[in-house]
Structure formats: C-alpha cells, structure tokens
mmCIF file of N, CA and C in Angstrom:
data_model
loop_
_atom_site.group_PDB
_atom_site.id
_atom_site.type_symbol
_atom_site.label_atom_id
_atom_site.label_comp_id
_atom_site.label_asym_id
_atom_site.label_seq_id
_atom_site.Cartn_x
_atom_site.Cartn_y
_atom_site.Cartn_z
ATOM 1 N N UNK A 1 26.836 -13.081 13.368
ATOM 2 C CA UNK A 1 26.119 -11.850 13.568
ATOM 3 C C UNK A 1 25.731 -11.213 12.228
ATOM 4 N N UNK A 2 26.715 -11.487 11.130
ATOM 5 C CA UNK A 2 26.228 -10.547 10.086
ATOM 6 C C UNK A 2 25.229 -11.404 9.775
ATOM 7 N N UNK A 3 24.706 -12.806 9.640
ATOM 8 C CA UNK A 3 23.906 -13.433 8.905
ATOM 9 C C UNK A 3 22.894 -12.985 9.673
ATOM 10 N N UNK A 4 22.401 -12.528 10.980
ATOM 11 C CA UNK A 4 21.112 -12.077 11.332
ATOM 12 C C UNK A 4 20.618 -11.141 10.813
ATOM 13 N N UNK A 5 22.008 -10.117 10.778
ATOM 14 C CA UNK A 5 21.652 -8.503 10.184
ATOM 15 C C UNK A 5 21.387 -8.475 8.505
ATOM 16 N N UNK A 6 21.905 -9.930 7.640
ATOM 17 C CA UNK A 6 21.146 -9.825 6.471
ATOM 18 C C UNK A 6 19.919 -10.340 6.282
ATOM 19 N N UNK A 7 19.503 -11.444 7.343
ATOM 20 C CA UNK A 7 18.386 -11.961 7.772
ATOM 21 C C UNK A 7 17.305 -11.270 7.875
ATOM 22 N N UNK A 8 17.456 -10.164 8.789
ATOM 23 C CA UNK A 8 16.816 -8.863 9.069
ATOM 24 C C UNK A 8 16.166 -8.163 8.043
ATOM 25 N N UNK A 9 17.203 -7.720 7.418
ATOM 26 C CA UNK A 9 17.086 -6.767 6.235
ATOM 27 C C UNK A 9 16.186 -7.760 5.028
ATOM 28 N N UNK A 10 16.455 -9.148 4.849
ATOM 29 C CA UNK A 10 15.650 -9.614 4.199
ATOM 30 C C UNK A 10 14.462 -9.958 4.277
ATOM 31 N N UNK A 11 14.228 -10.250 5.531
ATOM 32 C CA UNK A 11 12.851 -10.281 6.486
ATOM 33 C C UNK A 11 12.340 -8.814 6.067
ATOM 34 N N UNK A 12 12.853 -7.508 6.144
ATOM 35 C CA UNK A 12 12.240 -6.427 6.295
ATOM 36 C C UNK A 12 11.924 -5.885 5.093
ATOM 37 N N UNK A 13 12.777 -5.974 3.974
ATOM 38 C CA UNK A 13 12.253 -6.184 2.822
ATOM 39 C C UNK A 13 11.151 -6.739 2.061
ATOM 40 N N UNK A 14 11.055 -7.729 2.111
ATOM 41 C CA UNK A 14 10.255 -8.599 2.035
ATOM 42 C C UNK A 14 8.672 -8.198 2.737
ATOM 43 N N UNK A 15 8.928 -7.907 3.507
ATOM 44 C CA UNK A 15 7.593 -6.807 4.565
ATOM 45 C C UNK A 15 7.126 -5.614 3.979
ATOM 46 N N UNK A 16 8.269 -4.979 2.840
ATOM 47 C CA UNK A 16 7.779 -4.038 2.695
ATOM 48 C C UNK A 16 7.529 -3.634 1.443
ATOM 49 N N UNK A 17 7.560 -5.122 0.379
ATOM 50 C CA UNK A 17 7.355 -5.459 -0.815
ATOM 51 C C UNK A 17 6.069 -5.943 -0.178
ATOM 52 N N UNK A 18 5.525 -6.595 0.149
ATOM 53 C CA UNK A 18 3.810 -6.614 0.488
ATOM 54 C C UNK A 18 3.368 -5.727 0.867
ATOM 55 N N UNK A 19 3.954 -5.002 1.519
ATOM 56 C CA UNK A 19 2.879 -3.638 1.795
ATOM 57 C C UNK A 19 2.659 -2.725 0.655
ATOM 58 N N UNK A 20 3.397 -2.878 -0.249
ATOM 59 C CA UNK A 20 3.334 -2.314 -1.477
ATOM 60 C C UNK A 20 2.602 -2.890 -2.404
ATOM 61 N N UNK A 21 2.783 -4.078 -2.570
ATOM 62 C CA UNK A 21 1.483 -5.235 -3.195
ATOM 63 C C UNK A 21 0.004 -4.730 -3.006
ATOM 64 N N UNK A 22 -0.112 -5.336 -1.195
ATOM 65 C CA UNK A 22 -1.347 -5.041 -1.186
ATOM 66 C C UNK A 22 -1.756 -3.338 -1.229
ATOM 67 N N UNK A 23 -1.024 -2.384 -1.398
ATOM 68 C CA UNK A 23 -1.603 -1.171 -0.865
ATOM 69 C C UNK A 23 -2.167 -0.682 -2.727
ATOM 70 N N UNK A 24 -1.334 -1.329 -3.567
ATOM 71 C CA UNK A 24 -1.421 -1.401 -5.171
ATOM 72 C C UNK A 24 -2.958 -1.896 -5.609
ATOM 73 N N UNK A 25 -2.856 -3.486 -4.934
ATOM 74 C CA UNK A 25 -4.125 -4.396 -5.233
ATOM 75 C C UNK A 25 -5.603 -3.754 -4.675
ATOM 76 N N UNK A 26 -5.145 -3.143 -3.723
ATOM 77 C CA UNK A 26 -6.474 -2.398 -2.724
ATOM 78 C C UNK A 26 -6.769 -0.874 -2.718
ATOM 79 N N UNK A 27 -5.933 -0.412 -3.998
ATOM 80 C CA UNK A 27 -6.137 1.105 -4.555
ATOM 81 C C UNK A 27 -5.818 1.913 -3.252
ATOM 82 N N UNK A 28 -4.556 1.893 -2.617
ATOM 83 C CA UNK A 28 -4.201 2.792 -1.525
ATOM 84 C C UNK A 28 -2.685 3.606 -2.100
ATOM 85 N N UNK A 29 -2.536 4.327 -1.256
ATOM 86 C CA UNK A 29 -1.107 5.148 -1.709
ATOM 87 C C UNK A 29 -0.094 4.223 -2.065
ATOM 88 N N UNK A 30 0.366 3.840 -2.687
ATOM 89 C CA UNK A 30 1.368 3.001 -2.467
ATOM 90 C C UNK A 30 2.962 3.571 -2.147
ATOM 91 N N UNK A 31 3.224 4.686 -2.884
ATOM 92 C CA UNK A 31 4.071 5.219 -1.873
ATOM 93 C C UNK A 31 4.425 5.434 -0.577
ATOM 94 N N UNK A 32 3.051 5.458 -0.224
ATOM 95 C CA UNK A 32 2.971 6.183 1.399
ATOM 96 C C UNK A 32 2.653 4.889 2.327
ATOM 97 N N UNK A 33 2.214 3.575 1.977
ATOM 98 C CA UNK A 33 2.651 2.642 2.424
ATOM 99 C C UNK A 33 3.920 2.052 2.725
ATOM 100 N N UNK A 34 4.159 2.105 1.206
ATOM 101 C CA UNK A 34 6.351 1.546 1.201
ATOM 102 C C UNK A 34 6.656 2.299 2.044
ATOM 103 N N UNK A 35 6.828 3.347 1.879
ATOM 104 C CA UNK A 35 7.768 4.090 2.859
ATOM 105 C C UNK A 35 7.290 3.734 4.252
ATOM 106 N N UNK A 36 6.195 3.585 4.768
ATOM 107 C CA UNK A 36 5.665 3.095 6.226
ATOM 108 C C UNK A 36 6.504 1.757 6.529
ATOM 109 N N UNK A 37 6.230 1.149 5.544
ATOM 110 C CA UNK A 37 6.800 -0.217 5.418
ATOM 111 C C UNK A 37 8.213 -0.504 5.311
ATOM 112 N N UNK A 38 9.096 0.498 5.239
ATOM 113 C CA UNK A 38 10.542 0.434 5.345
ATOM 114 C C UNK A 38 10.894 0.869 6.595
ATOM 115 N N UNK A 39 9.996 1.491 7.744
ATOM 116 C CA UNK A 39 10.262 1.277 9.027
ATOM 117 C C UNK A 39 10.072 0.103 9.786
ATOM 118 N N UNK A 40 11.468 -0.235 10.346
ATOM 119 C CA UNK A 40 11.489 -1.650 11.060
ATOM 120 C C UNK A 40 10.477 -1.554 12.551
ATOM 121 N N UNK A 41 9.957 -2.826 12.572
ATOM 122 C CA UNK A 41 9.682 -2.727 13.416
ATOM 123 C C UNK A 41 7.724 -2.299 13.483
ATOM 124 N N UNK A 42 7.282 -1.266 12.639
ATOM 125 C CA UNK A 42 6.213 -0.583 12.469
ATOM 126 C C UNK A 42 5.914 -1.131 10.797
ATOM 127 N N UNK A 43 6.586 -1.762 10.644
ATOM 128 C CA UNK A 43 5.967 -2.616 9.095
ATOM 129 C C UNK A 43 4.953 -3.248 9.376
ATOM 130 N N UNK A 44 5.533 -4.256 10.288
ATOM 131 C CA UNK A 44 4.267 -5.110 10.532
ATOM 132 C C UNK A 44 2.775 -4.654 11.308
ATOM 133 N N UNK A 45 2.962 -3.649 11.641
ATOM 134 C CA UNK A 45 1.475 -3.095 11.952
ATOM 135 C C UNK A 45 1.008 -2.287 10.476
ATOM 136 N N UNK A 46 2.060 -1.832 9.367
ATOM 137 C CA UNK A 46 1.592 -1.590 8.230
ATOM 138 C C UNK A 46 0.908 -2.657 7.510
ATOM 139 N N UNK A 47 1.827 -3.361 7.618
ATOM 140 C CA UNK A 47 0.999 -4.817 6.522
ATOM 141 C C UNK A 47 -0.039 -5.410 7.352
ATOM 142 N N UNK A 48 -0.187 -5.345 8.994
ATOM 143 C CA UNK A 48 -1.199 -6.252 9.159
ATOM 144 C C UNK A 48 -2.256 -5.331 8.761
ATOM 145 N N UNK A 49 -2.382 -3.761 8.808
ATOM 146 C CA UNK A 49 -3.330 -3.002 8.626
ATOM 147 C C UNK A 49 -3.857 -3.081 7.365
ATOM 148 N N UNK A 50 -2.677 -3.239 6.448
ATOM 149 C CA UNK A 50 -3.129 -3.220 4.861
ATOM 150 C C UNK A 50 -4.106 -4.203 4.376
ATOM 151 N N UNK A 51 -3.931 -5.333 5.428
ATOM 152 C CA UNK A 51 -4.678 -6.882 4.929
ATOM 153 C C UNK A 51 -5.699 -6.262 5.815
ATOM 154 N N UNK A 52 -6.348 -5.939 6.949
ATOM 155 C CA UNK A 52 -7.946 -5.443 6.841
ATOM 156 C C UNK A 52 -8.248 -4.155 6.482
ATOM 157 N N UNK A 53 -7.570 -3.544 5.529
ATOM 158 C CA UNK A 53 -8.233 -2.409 5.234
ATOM 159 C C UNK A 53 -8.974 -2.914 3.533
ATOM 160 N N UNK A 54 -10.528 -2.009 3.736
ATOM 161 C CA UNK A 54 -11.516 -2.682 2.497
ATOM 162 C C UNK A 54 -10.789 -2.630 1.035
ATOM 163 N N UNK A 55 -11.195 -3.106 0.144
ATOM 164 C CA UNK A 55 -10.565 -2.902 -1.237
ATOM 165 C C UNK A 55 -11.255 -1.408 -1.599
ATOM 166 N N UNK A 56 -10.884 -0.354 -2.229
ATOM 167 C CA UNK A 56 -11.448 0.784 -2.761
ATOM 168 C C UNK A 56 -11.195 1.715 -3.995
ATOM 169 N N UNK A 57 -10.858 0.286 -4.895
ATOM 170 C CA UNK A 57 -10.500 0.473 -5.787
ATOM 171 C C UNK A 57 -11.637 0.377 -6.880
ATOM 172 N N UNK A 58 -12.904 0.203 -6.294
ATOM 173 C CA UNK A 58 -14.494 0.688 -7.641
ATOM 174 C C UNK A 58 -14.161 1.874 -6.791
ATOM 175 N N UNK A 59 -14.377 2.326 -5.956
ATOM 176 C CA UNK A 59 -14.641 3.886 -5.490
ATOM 177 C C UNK A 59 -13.350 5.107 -6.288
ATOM 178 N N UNK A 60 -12.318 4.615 -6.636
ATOM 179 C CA UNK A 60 -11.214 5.573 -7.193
ATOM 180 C C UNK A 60 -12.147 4.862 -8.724
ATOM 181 N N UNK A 61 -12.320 4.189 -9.204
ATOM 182 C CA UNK A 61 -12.362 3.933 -10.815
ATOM 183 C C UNK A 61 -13.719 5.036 -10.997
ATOM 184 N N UNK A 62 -14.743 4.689 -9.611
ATOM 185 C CA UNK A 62 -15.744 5.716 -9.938
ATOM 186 C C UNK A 62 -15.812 7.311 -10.306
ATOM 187 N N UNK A 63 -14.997 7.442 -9.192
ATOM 188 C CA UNK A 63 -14.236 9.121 -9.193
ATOM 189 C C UNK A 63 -13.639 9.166 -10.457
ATOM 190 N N UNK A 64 -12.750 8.556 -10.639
ATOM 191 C CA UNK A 64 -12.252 9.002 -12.000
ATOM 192 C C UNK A 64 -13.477 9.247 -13.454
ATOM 193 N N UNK A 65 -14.345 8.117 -13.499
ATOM 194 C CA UNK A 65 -15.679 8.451 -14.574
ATOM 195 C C UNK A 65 -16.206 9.561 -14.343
ATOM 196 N N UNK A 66 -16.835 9.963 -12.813
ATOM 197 C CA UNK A 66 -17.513 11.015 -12.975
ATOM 198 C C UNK A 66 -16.751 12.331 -13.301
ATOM 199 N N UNK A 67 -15.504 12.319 -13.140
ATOM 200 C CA UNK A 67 -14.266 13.679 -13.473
ATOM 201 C C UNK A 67 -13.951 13.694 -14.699
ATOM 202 N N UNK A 68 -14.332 12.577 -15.570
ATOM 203 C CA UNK A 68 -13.728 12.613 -16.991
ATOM 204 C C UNK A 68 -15.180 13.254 -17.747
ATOM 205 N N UNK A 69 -16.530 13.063 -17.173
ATOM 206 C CA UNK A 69 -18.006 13.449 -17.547
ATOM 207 C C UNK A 69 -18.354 14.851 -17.027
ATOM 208 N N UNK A 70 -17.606 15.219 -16.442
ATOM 209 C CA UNK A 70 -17.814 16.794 -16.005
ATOM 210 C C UNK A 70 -18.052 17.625 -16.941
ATOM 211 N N UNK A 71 -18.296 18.699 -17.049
ATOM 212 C CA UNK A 71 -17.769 19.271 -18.667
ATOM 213 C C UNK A 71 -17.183 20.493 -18.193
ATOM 214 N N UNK A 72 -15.901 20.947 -19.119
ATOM 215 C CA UNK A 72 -15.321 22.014 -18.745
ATOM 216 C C UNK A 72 -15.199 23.084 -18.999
ATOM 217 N N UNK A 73 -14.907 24.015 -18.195
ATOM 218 C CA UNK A 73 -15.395 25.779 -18.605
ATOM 219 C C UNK A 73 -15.033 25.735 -19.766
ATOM 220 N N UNK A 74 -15.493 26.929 -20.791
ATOM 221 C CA UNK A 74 -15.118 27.683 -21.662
ATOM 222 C C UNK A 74 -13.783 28.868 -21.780
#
C-alpha cells in the first residue's frame, strides 16, 4: 500500500512539474498553474489544458516594448 501512495505522489508530481514547464514555455502564470497542478486529480485537466492553450509569449514581449516606449510624466 505505501508503494502506491508513493507512486501517487510521484505520478502527481511529476504532473505538476509540467504544468509548470509548459505554463513557463507558453508565457502563462506559472504560479497559478503549479498550484492548479498540485491538485490531485484536477492536474490533469490542468496540463491537458496547458498543452492546447496558444503560445503568448510575442504578445507579453510586445506589451512589455510598448510600456518601456511610453514616456513618463514629469
């Protein structure tokens, strides 16, 4: 019995080190993934979500150029 329950935990781990991967690689919260992703059970609808959600990581690099070109009050 304990080898399932470390089984588990390694399985779930492991689930929730990719959701952190991809949420990194695809410019998403990555906090707010992991933590999704450390619920058993509801990981795997995190990670399967993470793998079709678009990459949007030109859209944050963009935002950031046009905020650094702003110019700021006096």
């Amino acid at each position: 019995m304990m080898q399932l329950i470390v089984l588990l935990l390694a399985v779930n781990l492991g689930i929730t080190y990719q959701c952190y991967r991809y949420a990194n690689i695809k410019g998403y919260p990555a906090v707010t993934f992991t933590c999704l992703g450390l619920i058993p059970y509801f990981n795997l609808v995190v990670w399967v979500y993470l793998l079709f959600l678009p990459d949007i990581t030109p859209f944050n690099k963009q935002f950031e150029y046009e905020g650094h070109n702003e110019k700021q009050p006096l």
